[in-house]
């Protein structure tokens, strides 16, 4: 029973902590972020497994975590509000080439991030070529180019 | 703050309708960062056990026969050392420590240094007998203990038949 409760507690705690730190956290997968992720998983593993390194315990913990994940996805479908709270909502960052600076700052982004996404996805060079840039709920930046640029809509994991 | 124009396509207008929610999320996010900062500072101070300036504590038995040095904040299953000091010399060269039942419920005793020459259990807990130097002032007994219950628990250590010292200890999960 202890393992199941520990796994549920850690699932809820991690969900809360990663939501607290914002959308950028897991999508900026720099090498340092990758190392950070490994350290977090190591610390989490210790807290969940405790002294019990048996296969039985591992199966229990993994099953609990997967079940929590399935449960959360079902909750998100049943109650759309849950999805909004857990994952956030998409936000417009650039409209017709005009950056909405306050939103960019609050999302811990700058024009360089948007231009980077525009360059990689659309081959665009200037903000004026962007019709809409959207910070998606999953942390990617979507770019909709102005029709005159001849690009196509795409999203970029920043 | 910069606002988006009103002539947006339908999908973008729906997105803009969620903007108040997004603003609240950002506010909560900033508040959470402050909370994380407080959490880390509290960790450095030792409010969550482990180590830190607020962790170490001492307690005397009412008869001042022994002094306990213990951690007032501990973590479940994290072994810790409880020091039992004799402030005064005991002429018989023996120290009888009585660990009360409430302490035995909250902690598992993993060992002592030096080893007890006699240990016996009874309804009032476990009694451990140690040999000390005849002029035993300054003698220290180390008890290696492991918290097994979460919450506020009380240690219970007495010298012989004397009254126990019962300091409270907070044990985090």
mmCIF file of C-alpha atoms in Angstrom:
data_model
loop_
_atom_site.group_PDB
_atom_site.id
_atom_site.type_symbol
_atom_site.label_atom_id
_atom_site.label_comp_id
_atom_site.label_asym_id
_atom_site.label_seq_id
_atom_site.Cartn_x
_atom_site.Cartn_y
_atom_site.Cartn_z
ATOM 1 C CA UNK A 1 0.000 0.000 0.000
ATOM 2 C CA UNK A 2 2.855 2.303 0.890
ATOM 3 C CA UNK A 3 4.331 2.157 -2.628
ATOM 4 C CA UNK A 4 1.011 2.988 -4.264
ATOM 5 C CA UNK A 5 0.454 5.985 -2.000
ATOM 6 C CA UNK A 6 4.013 7.204 -2.530
ATOM 7 C CA UNK A 7 3.643 6.935 -6.308
ATOM 8 C CA UNK A 8 0.332 8.835 -6.263
ATOM 9 C CA UNK A 9 1.833 11.524 -4.037
ATOM 10 C CA UNK A 10 4.877 11.922 -6.290
ATOM 11 C CA UNK A 11 2.714 12.018 -9.429
ATOM 12 C CA UNK A 12 0.604 14.825 -7.952
ATOM 13 C CA UNK A 13 3.656 16.657 -6.644
ATOM 14 C CA UNK A 14 5.517 16.519 -9.954
ATOM 15 C CA UNK A 15 2.426 17.637 -11.837
ATOM 16 C CA UNK A 16 2.109 20.600 -9.497
ATOM 17 C CA UNK A 17 5.813 21.522 -9.570
ATOM 18 C CA UNK A 18 6.136 21.397 -13.347
ATOM 19 C CA UNK A 19 2.936 23.402 -13.743
ATOM 20 C CA UNK A 20 4.286 25.926 -11.241
ATOM 21 C CA UNK A 21 7.533 26.408 -13.081
ATOM 22 C CA UNK A 22 5.743 27.088 -16.339
ATOM 23 C CA UNK A 23 5.477 25.794 -19.863
ATOM 24 C CA UNK A 24 8.993 26.559 -20.910
ATOM 25 C CA UNK A 25 10.556 24.143 -18.462
ATOM 26 C CA UNK A 26 10.301 20.867 -20.326
ATOM 27 C CA UNK A 27 10.310 22.124 -23.870
ATOM 28 C CA UNK A 28 13.606 23.970 -23.715
ATOM 29 C CA UNK A 29 15.521 20.758 -23.931
ATOM 30 C CA UNK A 30 19.002 22.151 -23.737
ATOM 31 C CA UNK A 31 21.675 19.685 -22.586
ATOM 32 C CA UNK A 32 21.411 21.180 -19.092
ATOM 33 C CA UNK A 33 17.636 20.664 -19.032
ATOM 34 C CA UNK A 34 18.201 17.083 -20.027
ATOM 35 C CA UNK A 35 20.622 16.561 -17.131
ATOM 36 C CA UNK A 36 18.181 18.316 -14.790
ATOM 37 C CA UNK A 37 15.452 15.949 -15.908
ATOM 38 C CA UNK A 38 17.652 12.960 -15.139
ATOM 39 C CA UNK A 39 18.406 14.305 -11.653
ATOM 40 C CA UNK A 40 14.718 14.936 -11.002
ATOM 41 C CA UNK A 41 13.851 11.395 -12.070
ATOM 42 C CA UNK A 42 16.576 9.972 -9.839
ATOM 43 C CA UNK A 43 15.358 11.950 -6.798
ATOM 44 C CA UNK A 44 11.775 10.932 -7.557
ATOM 45 C CA UNK A 45 12.685 7.291 -7.879
ATOM 46 C CA UNK A 46 14.293 7.244 -4.435
ATOM 47 C CA UNK A 47 11.237 8.831 -2.844
ATOM 48 C CA UNK A 48 8.842 6.410 -4.513
ATOM 49 C CA UNK A 49 10.687 3.149 -4.063
ATOM 50 C CA UNK A 50 12.200 3.773 -0.635
ATOM 51 C CA UNK A 51 14.161 0.776 0.587
ATOM 52 C CA UNK A 52 12.178 -1.735 -1.424
ATOM 53 C CA UNK A 53 14.006 -2.571 -4.651
ATOM 54 C CA UNK A 54 11.932 -5.657 -5.449
ATOM 55 C CA UNK A 55 10.367 -6.279 -8.861
ATOM 56 C CA UNK A 56 6.957 -6.443 -7.184
ATOM 57 C CA UNK A 57 7.401 -2.921 -5.857
ATOM 58 C CA UNK A 58 8.619 -1.649 -9.230
ATOM 59 C CA UNK A 59 5.576 -3.158 -10.972
ATOM 60 C CA UNK A 60 3.286 -1.583 -8.369
ATOM 61 C CA UNK A 61 4.872 1.856 -8.702
ATOM 62 C CA UNK A 62 4.919 1.812 -12.521
ATOM 63 C CA UNK A 63 1.325 0.572 -12.689
ATOM 64 C CA UNK A 64 0.198 3.288 -10.299
ATOM 65 C CA UNK A 65 1.952 6.019 -12.292
ATOM 66 C CA UNK A 66 0.521 4.793 -15.600
ATOM 67 C CA UNK A 67 -2.927 4.545 -14.065
ATOM 68 C CA UNK A 68 -2.623 8.099 -12.736
ATOM 69 C CA UNK A 69 -1.675 9.260 -16.217
ATOM 70 C CA UNK A 70 -4.615 7.457 -17.823
ATOM 71 C CA UNK A 71 -6.914 8.798 -15.108
ATOM 72 C CA UNK A 72 -5.732 12.342 -15.706
ATOM 73 C CA UNK A 73 -6.253 12.087 -19.460
ATOM 74 C CA UNK A 74 -9.787 10.754 -18.871
ATOM 75 C CA UNK A 75 -10.458 13.603 -16.468
ATOM 76 C CA UNK A 76 -9.262 16.106 -19.067
ATOM 77 C CA UNK A 77 -11.708 14.706 -21.603
ATOM 78 C CA UNK A 78 -14.590 14.540 -19.137
ATOM 79 C CA UNK A 79 -13.898 17.953 -17.626
ATOM 80 C CA UNK A 80 -12.192 20.355 -20.089
ATOM 81 C CA UNK A 81 -11.485 22.712 -17.193
ATOM 82 C CA UNK A 82 -9.066 20.161 -15.777
ATOM 83 C CA UNK A 83 -7.031 20.268 -18.985
ATOM 84 C CA UNK A 84 -6.908 24.058 -18.870
ATOM 85 C CA UNK A 85 -5.658 24.010 -15.297
ATOM 86 C CA UNK A 86 -3.177 21.182 -15.764
ATOM 87 C CA UNK A 87 -1.765 22.138 -19.153
ATOM 88 C CA UNK A 88 -2.688 25.770 -19.637
ATOM 89 C CA UNK A 89 -4.190 27.405 -22.729
ATOM 90 C CA UNK A 90 -2.671 28.632 -26.031
ATOM 91 C CA UNK A 91 -1.694 32.292 -26.088
ATOM 92 C CA UNK A 92 -1.210 34.688 -28.984
ATOM 93 C CA UNK A 93 2.279 36.199 -29.005
ATOM 94 C CA UNK A 94 2.498 37.976 -32.376
ATOM 95 C CA UNK A 95 -0.352 39.433 -34.431
ATOM 96 C CA UNK A 96 0.319 40.659 -37.982
ATOM 97 C CA UNK A 97 4.005 41.082 -37.263
ATOM 98 C CA UNK A 98 3.405 42.996 -34.035
ATOM 99 C CA UNK A 99 4.882 41.291 -30.976
ATOM 100 C CA UNK A 100 2.711 41.417 -27.842
ATOM 101 C CA UNK A 101 5.649 42.178 -25.588
ATOM 102 C CA UNK A 102 3.898 41.896 -22.258
ATOM 103 C CA UNK A 103 2.757 38.369 -23.075
ATOM 104 C CA UNK A 104 6.171 37.416 -24.385
ATOM 105 C CA UNK A 105 7.771 38.627 -21.154
ATOM 106 C CA UNK A 106 5.266 36.813 -18.964
ATOM 107 C CA UNK A 107 5.826 33.626 -20.934
ATOM 108 C CA UNK A 108 9.598 34.133 -20.488
ATOM 109 C CA UNK A 109 10.099 34.447 -24.237
ATOM 110 C CA UNK A 110 11.476 37.167 -26.473
ATOM 111 C CA UNK A 111 11.267 38.073 -30.125
ATOM 112 C CA UNK A 112 14.335 35.941 -30.756
ATOM 113 C CA UNK A 113 12.473 32.811 -29.693
ATOM 114 C CA UNK A 114 9.592 33.630 -32.040
ATOM 115 C CA UNK A 115 11.932 34.486 -34.894
ATOM 116 C CA UNK A 116 13.875 31.277 -34.260
ATOM 117 C CA UNK A 117 10.684 29.269 -34.597
ATOM 118 C CA UNK A 118 9.661 31.238 -37.693
ATOM 119 C CA UNK A 119 13.062 30.712 -39.284
ATOM 120 C CA UNK A 120 13.188 26.995 -38.623
ATOM 121 C CA UNK A 121 9.621 26.221 -39.554
ATOM 122 C CA UNK A 122 8.896 28.683 -42.310
ATOM 123 C CA UNK A 123 12.195 30.124 -43.427
ATOM 124 C CA UNK A 124 10.910 33.549 -42.354
ATOM 125 C CA UNK A 125 13.391 36.267 -41.484
ATOM 126 C CA UNK A 126 11.346 39.131 -40.089
ATOM 127 C CA UNK A 127 8.506 39.555 -37.652
ATOM 128 C CA UNK A 128 6.486 41.364 -40.321
ATOM 129 C CA UNK A 129 6.294 38.076 -42.237
ATOM 130 C CA UNK A 130 4.479 36.434 -39.301
ATOM 131 C CA UNK A 131 0.698 36.671 -39.250
ATOM 132 C CA UNK A 132 0.241 34.886 -35.926
ATOM 133 C CA UNK A 133 2.638 33.306 -33.465
ATOM 134 C CA UNK A 134 1.007 31.221 -30.750
ATOM 135 C CA UNK A 135 2.467 29.716 -27.618
ATOM 136 C CA UNK A 136 0.638 26.414 -27.523
ATOM 137 C CA UNK A 137 -0.446 24.663 -24.338
ATOM 138 C CA UNK A 138 2.223 22.002 -24.907
ATOM 139 C CA UNK A 139 4.965 24.641 -24.979
ATOM 140 C CA UNK A 140 5.552 24.819 -28.719
ATOM 141 C CA UNK A 141 5.433 28.042 -30.738
ATOM 142 C CA UNK A 142 3.149 27.824 -33.756
ATOM 143 C CA UNK A 143 3.742 30.162 -36.670
ATOM 144 C CA UNK A 144 1.109 31.262 -39.183
ATOM 145 C CA UNK A 145 2.836 33.278 -41.929
ATOM 146 C CA UNK A 146 1.345 36.256 -43.707
ATOM 147 C CA UNK A 147 -0.209 34.989 -46.979
ATOM 148 C CA UNK A 148 2.182 37.038 -49.090
ATOM 149 C CA UNK A 149 5.186 35.072 -47.768
ATOM 150 C CA UNK A 150 3.850 31.836 -49.239
ATOM 151 C CA UNK A 151 4.617 29.817 -46.082
ATOM 152 C CA UNK A 152 2.547 27.272 -44.284
ATOM 153 C CA UNK A 153 1.375 26.895 -40.690
ATOM 154 C CA UNK A 154 3.588 24.873 -38.373
ATOM 155 C CA UNK A 155 4.670 24.614 -34.765
ATOM 156 C CA UNK A 156 8.094 24.577 -33.188
ATOM 157 C CA UNK A 157 9.055 22.993 -29.847
ATOM 158 C CA UNK A 158 11.004 25.799 -28.233
ATOM 159 C CA UNK B 1 -0.335 46.032 -22.015
ATOM 160 C CA UNK B 2 -0.416 45.330 -25.766
ATOM 161 C CA UNK B 3 -3.760 43.982 -26.867
ATOM 162 C CA UNK B 4 -4.523 41.936 -29.959
ATOM 163 C CA UNK B 5 -6.706 43.618 -32.635
ATOM 164 C CA UNK B 6 -10.400 42.797 -32.658
ATOM 165 C CA UNK B 7 -10.545 41.636 -36.301
ATOM 166 C CA UNK B 8 -9.026 38.249 -35.537
ATOM 167 C CA UNK B 9 -10.117 34.964 -37.136
ATOM 168 C CA UNK B 10 -12.498 32.833 -35.101
ATOM 169 C CA UNK B 11 -9.852 30.444 -33.751
ATOM 170 C CA UNK B 12 -7.715 33.325 -32.542
ATOM 171 C CA UNK B 13 -10.698 35.077 -30.961
ATOM 172 C CA UNK B 14 -11.427 31.927 -28.983
ATOM 173 C CA UNK B 15 -7.822 31.936 -27.871
ATOM 174 C CA UNK B 16 -8.148 35.558 -26.798
ATOM 175 C CA UNK B 17 -11.218 34.654 -24.765
ATOM 176 C CA UNK B 18 -8.943 32.472 -22.651
ATOM 177 C CA UNK B 19 -6.574 35.354 -21.970
ATOM 178 C CA UNK B 20 -7.969 36.202 -18.505
ATOM 179 C CA UNK B 21 -7.380 32.586 -17.514
ATOM 180 C CA UNK B 22 -3.847 32.787 -18.881
ATOM 181 C CA UNK B 23 -3.217 35.959 -16.861
ATOM 182 C CA UNK B 24 -4.385 34.241 -13.686
ATOM 183 C CA UNK B 25 -2.118 31.281 -14.543
ATOM 184 C CA UNK B 26 0.842 33.613 -14.876
ATOM 185 C CA UNK B 27 0.002 35.224 -11.539
ATOM 186 C CA UNK B 28 -0.233 31.828 -9.871
ATOM 187 C CA UNK B 29 3.033 30.867 -11.557
ATOM 188 C CA UNK B 30 4.826 33.903 -10.078
ATOM 189 C CA UNK B 31 3.333 33.221 -6.681
ATOM 190 C CA UNK B 32 4.512 29.611 -6.977
ATOM 191 C CA UNK B 33 8.065 30.767 -7.649
ATOM 192 C CA UNK B 34 7.968 32.742 -4.410
ATOM 193 C CA UNK B 35 6.675 29.652 -2.638
ATOM 194 C CA UNK B 36 9.458 27.551 -4.118
ATOM 195 C CA UNK B 37 11.958 30.122 -2.863
ATOM 196 C CA UNK B 38 10.464 29.932 0.629
ATOM 197 C CA UNK B 39 10.525 26.140 0.419
ATOM 198 C CA UNK B 40 14.219 26.073 -0.490
ATOM 199 C CA UNK B 41 15.070 28.636 2.220
ATOM 200 C CA UNK B 42 13.151 26.537 4.750
ATOM 201 C CA UNK B 43 15.108 23.498 3.582
ATOM 202 C CA UNK B 44 18.384 25.351 4.128
ATOM 203 C CA UNK B 45 17.295 26.288 7.645
ATOM 204 C CA UNK B 46 16.449 22.672 8.392
ATOM 205 C CA UNK B 47 12.686 23.007 8.725
ATOM 206 C CA UNK B 48 12.386 19.800 6.721
ATOM 207 C CA UNK B 49 15.065 17.958 8.680
ATOM 208 C CA UNK B 50 18.297 16.523 7.353
ATOM 209 C CA UNK B 51 20.621 19.296 8.422
ATOM 210 C CA UNK B 52 20.463 23.017 9.101
ATOM 211 C CA UNK B 53 20.698 25.418 12.008
ATOM 212 C CA UNK B 54 17.199 24.668 13.305
ATOM 213 C CA UNK B 55 17.614 20.904 13.450
ATOM 214 C CA UNK B 56 19.882 20.291 16.446
ATOM 215 C CA UNK B 57 18.268 20.347 19.889
ATOM 216 C CA UNK B 58 19.072 19.276 23.421
ATOM 217 C CA UNK B 59 16.894 18.170 26.308
ATOM 218 C CA UNK B 60 17.540 17.249 29.919
ATOM 219 C CA UNK B 61 15.649 14.710 31.964
ATOM 220 C CA UNK B 62 13.783 16.406 34.854
ATOM 221 C CA UNK B 63 16.312 14.946 37.316
ATOM 222 C CA UNK B 64 19.156 16.229 35.098
ATOM 223 C CA UNK B 65 20.695 12.770 35.080
ATOM 224 C CA UNK B 66 21.149 12.714 31.304
ATOM 225 C CA UNK B 67 21.169 15.175 28.460
ATOM 226 C CA UNK B 68 19.835 14.239 25.016
ATOM 227 C CA UNK B 69 21.201 15.701 21.824
ATOM 228 C CA UNK B 70 18.754 14.957 19.046
ATOM 229 C CA UNK B 71 17.307 16.270 15.805
ATOM 230 C CA UNK B 72 14.003 18.012 16.421
ATOM 231 C CA UNK B 73 13.019 17.553 12.768
ATOM 232 C CA UNK B 74 13.585 14.201 11.131
ATOM 233 C CA UNK B 75 12.562 12.361 7.994
ATOM 234 C CA UNK B 76 10.851 9.029 7.709
ATOM 235 C CA UNK B 77 13.325 6.147 7.338
ATOM 236 C CA UNK B 78 16.345 8.477 7.476
ATOM 237 C CA UNK B 79 18.621 7.119 10.162
ATOM 238 C CA UNK B 80 19.786 9.574 12.775
ATOM 239 C CA UNK B 81 21.989 9.478 15.865
ATOM 240 C CA UNK B 82 20.651 10.294 19.290
ATOM 241 C CA UNK B 83 23.387 11.269 21.741
ATOM 242 C CA UNK B 84 22.849 10.540 25.423
ATOM 243 C CA UNK B 85 25.287 12.436 27.605
ATOM 244 C CA UNK B 86 25.952 12.048 31.307
ATOM 245 C CA UNK B 87 26.570 15.479 32.760
ATOM 246 C CA UNK B 88 27.488 14.012 36.159
ATOM 247 C CA UNK B 89 29.716 11.158 37.249
ATOM 248 C CA UNK B 90 28.082 7.906 38.322
ATOM 249 C CA UNK B 91 30.073 6.118 41.006
ATOM 250 C CA UNK B 92 28.773 2.635 40.138
ATOM 251 C CA UNK B 93 30.221 2.882 36.614
ATOM 252 C CA UNK B 94 26.926 1.889 35.025
ATOM 253 C CA UNK B 95 24.294 3.753 33.110
ATOM 254 C CA UNK B 96 20.797 2.366 32.803
ATOM 255 C CA UNK B 97 18.829 3.884 29.960
ATOM 256 C CA UNK B 98 15.112 3.337 29.688
ATOM 257 C CA UNK B 99 13.498 3.901 26.309
ATOM 258 C CA UNK B 100 9.754 4.343 26.731
ATOM 259 C CA UNK B 101 7.113 2.527 24.642
ATOM 260 C CA UNK B 102 6.068 5.712 22.811
ATOM 261 C CA UNK B 103 9.611 6.110 21.519
ATOM 262 C CA UNK B 104 9.803 2.468 20.467
ATOM 263 C CA UNK B 105 6.619 2.943 18.451
ATOM 264 C CA UNK B 106 8.036 5.874 16.531
ATOM 265 C CA UNK B 107 11.625 4.768 16.039
ATOM 266 C CA UNK B 108 13.446 1.569 15.286
ATOM 267 C CA UNK B 109 16.662 1.211 17.288
ATOM 268 C CA UNK B 110 19.445 0.082 14.964
ATOM 269 C CA UNK B 111 22.281 -0.070 17.423
ATOM 270 C CA UNK B 112 24.198 1.615 20.187
ATOM 271 C CA UNK B 113 27.770 2.745 20.632
ATOM 272 C CA UNK B 114 29.124 1.420 22.933
ATOM 273 C CA UNK B 115 27.090 -1.773 22.930
ATOM 274 C CA UNK B 116 24.768 -2.326 25.854
ATOM 275 C CA UNK B 117 25.962 -5.016 28.265
ATOM 276 C CA UNK B 118 22.391 -5.857 29.196
ATOM 277 C CA UNK B 119 19.114 -5.166 27.440
ATOM 278 C CA UNK B 120 15.709 -6.157 28.690
ATOM 279 C CA UNK B 121 12.199 -5.294 27.689
ATOM 280 C CA UNK B 122 9.197 -4.716 29.895
ATOM 281 C CA UNK B 123 5.858 -2.975 29.928
ATOM 282 C CA UNK B 124 7.615 0.350 30.429
ATOM 283 C CA UNK B 125 9.769 -0.056 27.331
ATOM 284 C CA UNK B 126 13.313 -1.308 26.871
ATOM 285 C CA UNK B 127 16.099 -0.910 29.383
ATOM 286 C CA UNK B 128 19.697 -0.834 28.193
ATOM 287 C CA UNK B 129 22.601 -1.040 30.602
ATOM 288 C CA UNK B 130 25.984 0.446 29.632
ATOM 289 C CA UNK B 131 29.272 0.367 31.413
ATOM 290 C CA UNK B 132 30.866 3.752 31.861
ATOM 291 C CA UNK B 133 34.147 4.784 33.391
ATOM 292 C CA UNK B 134 33.818 5.147 37.198
ATOM 293 C CA UNK B 135 34.313 8.872 36.913
ATOM 294 C CA UNK B 136 31.805 8.934 34.107
ATOM 295 C CA UNK B 137 31.323 12.649 33.631
ATOM 296 C CA UNK B 138 31.147 13.459 29.952
ATOM 297 C CA UNK B 139 30.298 9.914 28.888
ATOM 298 C CA UNK B 140 28.289 9.793 25.676
ATOM 299 C CA UNK B 141 26.143 6.944 24.430
ATOM 300 C CA UNK B 142 25.134 6.940 20.765
ATOM 301 C CA UNK B 143 21.810 5.470 19.752
ATOM 302 C CA UNK B 144 21.315 4.890 16.031
ATOM 303 C CA UNK B 145 17.600 5.252 15.415
ATOM 304 C CA UNK B 146 15.337 5.317 12.363
ATOM 305 C CA UNK B 147 11.973 7.118 12.349
ATOM 306 C CA UNK B 148 9.158 4.749 11.370
ATOM 307 C CA UNK B 149 6.115 6.978 11.832
ATOM 308 C CA UNK B 150 5.187 10.323 10.336
ATOM 309 C CA UNK B 151 3.995 13.292 12.411
ATOM 310 C CA UNK B 152 4.876 14.672 15.796
ATOM 311 C CA UNK B 153 6.317 11.915 17.978
ATOM 312 C CA UNK B 154 7.984 11.991 21.349
ATOM 313 C CA UNK B 155 11.304 10.527 22.320
ATOM 314 C CA UNK B 156 11.281 8.973 25.776
ATOM 315 C CA UNK B 157 14.611 8.421 27.461
ATOM 316 C CA UNK B 158 15.150 8.079 31.187
ATOM 317 C CA UNK B 159 18.061 7.213 33.425
ATOM 318 C CA UNK B 160 17.180 4.140 35.482
ATOM 319 C CA UNK B 161 13.898 4.634 37.296
ATOM 320 C CA UNK B 162 14.065 8.416 36.925
ATOM 321 C CA UNK B 163 11.560 10.544 35.049
ATOM 322 C CA UNK B 164 11.963 10.488 31.259
ATOM 323 C CA UNK B 165 12.868 13.311 28.951
ATOM 324 C CA UNK B 166 10.124 13.435 26.307
ATOM 325 C CA UNK B 167 11.042 16.007 23.667
ATOM 326 C CA UNK B 168 8.748 16.253 20.660
ATOM 327 C CA UNK B 169 10.146 15.472 17.233
ATOM 328 C CA UNK B 170 8.525 16.308 13.908
ATOM 329 C CA UNK B 171 8.938 13.528 11.356
ATOM 330 C CA UNK B 172 8.347 14.414 7.687
ATOM 331 C CA UNK B 173 7.275 11.767 5.204
#
